[in-house]
Short mmCIF file of C-alpha atoms in Angstrom, two decimals:
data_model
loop_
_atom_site.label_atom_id
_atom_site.label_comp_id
_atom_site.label_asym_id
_atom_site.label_seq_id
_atom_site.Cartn_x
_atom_site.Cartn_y
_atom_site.Cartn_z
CA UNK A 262 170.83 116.79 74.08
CA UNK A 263 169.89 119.80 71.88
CA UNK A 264 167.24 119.87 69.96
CA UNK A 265 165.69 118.62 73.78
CA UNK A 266 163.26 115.72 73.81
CA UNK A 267 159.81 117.13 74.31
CA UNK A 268 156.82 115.20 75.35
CA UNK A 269 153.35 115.79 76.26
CA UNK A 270 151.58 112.85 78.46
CA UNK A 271 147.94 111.96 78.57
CA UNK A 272 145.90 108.76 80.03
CA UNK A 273 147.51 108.15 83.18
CA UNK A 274 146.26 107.33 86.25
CA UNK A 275 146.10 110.83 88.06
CA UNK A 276 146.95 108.84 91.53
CA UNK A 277 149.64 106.19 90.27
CA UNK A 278 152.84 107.23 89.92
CA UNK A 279 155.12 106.49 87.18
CA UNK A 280 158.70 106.44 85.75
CA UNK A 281 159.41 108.23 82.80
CA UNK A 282 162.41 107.48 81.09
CA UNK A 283 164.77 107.88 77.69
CA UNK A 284 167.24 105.68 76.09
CA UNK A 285 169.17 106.00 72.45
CA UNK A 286 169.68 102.92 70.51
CA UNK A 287 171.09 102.44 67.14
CA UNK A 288 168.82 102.62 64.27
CA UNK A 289 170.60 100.59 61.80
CA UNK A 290 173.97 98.74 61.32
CA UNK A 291 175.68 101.42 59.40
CA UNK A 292 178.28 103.90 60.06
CA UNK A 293 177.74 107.35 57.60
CA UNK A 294 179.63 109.92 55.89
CA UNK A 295 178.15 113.57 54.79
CA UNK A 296 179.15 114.02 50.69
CA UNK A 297 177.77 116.19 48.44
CA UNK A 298 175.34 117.85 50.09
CA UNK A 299 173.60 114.45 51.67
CA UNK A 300 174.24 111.39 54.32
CA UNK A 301 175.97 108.10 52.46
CA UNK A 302 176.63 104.92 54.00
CA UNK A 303 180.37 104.55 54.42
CA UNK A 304 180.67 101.19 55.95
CA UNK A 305 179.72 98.67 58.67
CA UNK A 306 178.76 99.82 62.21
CA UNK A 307 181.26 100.35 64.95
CA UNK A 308 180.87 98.33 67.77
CA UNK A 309 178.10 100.25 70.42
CA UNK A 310 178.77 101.68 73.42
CA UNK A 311 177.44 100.66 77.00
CA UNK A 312 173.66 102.00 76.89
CA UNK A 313 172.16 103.91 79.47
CA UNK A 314 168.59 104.84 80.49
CA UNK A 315 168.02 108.17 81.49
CA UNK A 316 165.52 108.57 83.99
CA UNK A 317 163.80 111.68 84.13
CA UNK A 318 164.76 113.77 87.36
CA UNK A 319 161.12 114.44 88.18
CA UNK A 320 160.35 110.34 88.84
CA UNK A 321 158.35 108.79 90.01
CA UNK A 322 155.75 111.59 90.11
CA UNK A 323 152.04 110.97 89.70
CA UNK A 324 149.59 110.93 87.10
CA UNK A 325 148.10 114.00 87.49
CA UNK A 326 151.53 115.85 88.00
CA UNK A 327 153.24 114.32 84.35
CA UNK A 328 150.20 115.39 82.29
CA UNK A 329 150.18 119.09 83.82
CA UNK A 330 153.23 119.89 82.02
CA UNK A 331 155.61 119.09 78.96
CA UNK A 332 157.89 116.92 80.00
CA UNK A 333 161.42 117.34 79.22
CA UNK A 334 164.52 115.77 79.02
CA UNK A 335 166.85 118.72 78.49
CA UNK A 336 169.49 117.54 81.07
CA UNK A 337 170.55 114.30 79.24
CA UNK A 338 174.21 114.75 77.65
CA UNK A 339 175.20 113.06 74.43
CA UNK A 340 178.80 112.34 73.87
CA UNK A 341 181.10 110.22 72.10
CA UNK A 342 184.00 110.61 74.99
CA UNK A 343 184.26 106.83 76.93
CA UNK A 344 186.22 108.82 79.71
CA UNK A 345 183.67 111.50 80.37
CA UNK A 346 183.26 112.11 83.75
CA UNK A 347 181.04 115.05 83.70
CA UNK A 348 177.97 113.29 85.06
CA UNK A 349 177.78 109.68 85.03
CA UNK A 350 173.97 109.66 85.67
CA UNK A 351 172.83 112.15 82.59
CA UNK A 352 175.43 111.12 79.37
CA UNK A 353 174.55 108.49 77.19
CA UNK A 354 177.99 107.60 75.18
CA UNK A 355 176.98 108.10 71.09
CA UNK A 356 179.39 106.63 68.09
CA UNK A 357 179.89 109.64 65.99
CA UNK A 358 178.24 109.44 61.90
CA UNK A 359 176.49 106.48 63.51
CA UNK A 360 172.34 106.46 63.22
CA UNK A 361 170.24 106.39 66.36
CA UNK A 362 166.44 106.53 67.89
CA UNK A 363 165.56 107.86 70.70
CA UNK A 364 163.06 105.85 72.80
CA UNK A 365 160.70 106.90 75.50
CA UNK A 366 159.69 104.67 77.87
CA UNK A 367 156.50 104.93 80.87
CA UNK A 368 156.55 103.37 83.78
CA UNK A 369 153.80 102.81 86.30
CA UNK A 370 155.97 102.24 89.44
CA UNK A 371 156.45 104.11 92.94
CA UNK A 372 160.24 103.06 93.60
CA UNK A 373 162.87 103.59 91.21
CA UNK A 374 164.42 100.24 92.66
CA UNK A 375 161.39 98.55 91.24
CA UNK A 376 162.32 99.39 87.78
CA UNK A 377 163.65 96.10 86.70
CA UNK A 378 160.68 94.27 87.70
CA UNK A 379 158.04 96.95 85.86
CA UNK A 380 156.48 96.74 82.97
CA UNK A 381 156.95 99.24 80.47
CA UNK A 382 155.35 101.20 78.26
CA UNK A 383 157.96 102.04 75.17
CA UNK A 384 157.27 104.80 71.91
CA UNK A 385 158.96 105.32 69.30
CA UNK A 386 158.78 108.48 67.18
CA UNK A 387 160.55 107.80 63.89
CA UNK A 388 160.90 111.48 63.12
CA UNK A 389 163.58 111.87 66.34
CA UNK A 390 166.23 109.74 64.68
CA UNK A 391 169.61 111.39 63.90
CA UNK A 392 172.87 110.79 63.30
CA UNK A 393 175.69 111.80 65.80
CA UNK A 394 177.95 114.22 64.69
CA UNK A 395 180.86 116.12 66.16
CA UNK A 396 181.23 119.14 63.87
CA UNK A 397 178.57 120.65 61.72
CA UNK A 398 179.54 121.50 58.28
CA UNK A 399 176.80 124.39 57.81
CA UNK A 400 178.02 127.39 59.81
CA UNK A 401 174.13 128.53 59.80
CA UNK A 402 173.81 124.84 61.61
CA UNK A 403 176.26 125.92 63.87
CA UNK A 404 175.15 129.25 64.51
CA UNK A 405 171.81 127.46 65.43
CA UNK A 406 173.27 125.41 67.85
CA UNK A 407 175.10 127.74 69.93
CA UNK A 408 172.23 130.69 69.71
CA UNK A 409 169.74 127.80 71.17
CA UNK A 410 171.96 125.69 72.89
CA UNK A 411 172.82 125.89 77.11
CA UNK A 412 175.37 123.66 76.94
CA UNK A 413 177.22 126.04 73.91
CA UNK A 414 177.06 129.29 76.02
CA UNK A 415 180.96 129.17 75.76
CA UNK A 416 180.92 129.51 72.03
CA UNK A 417 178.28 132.65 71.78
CA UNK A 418 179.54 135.92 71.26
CA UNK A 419 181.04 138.17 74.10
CA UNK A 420 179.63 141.49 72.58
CA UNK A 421 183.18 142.66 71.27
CA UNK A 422 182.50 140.63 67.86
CA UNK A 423 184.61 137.56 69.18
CA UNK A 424 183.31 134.48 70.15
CA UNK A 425 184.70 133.24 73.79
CA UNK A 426 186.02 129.94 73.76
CA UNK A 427 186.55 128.23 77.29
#
């Protein structure tokens, strides 16, 4: 996912461990269309994918060990392919021009197995929501993306002035 979900944690239990997790729902019922310079609604929702929760590959650590660090979930894929294959475990399957939030979600819980049968702690951060798009119609957007992406290393330039497509 690029721009990466960061998040600092603070108030845990420096003994317990916990679960940290992310998930991406949709945000609204609407599918969009960019025009003139801003997002429109274009019509009703398509109907969502299976959802996933990511778990963070650190879990379950302790207290003390998820509020030494920013924690982040730079390893989850987004993609709008039903057939991916590349990593079952890390992609969360996105509608494209569709609206989403990202949720994070705490978990005080020593076994992963446990999960279903935790509580959780969920947060919302209204200004993560985006829409899911395949192609960015600002080159400086794009330009962005592959300078600061990992996952767009086959798009940056190969020193000759062309850009190396795999």
């Amino acid at each position: 996912m690029f721009p990466q979900m960061k998040f600092r944690v603070s108030g845990l239990d420096a003994k317990a461990k916990y679960i940290l997790l992310l998930d991406i729902v949709a945000a609204d019922d609407y599918r969009y269309k960019f025009h003139n310079s801003r997002w429109m609604v274009a019509g009703k929702a398509d109907p969502e994918m299976p959802k996933r929760m990511y778990i963070h590959p650190d879990s379950p650590s302790s207290g003390e060990q998820w509020m030494q660090k920013v924690v982040s979930f730079h390893k989850l894929k987004l993609t709008n392919n039903i057939s991916d294959k590349h990593g079952f475990v890390s992609t969360t399957i996105l509608n494209s021009m569709h609206k989403y939030q990202p949720r994070f979600h705490l978990v005080r819980a020593n076994d992963i197995l446990k999960l279903p049968y935790s509580t959780f702690r969920s947060y919302v951060f209204k200004e993560t929501e985006f829409i899911a798009v395949t192609a960015y119609q600002n080159e400086k957007i794009t330009q962005l993306k592959i300078d600061n992406n990992p996952f767009a290393k086959g798009f940056r330039d190969t020193g000759a002035g062309k850009r190396e497509k795999k």
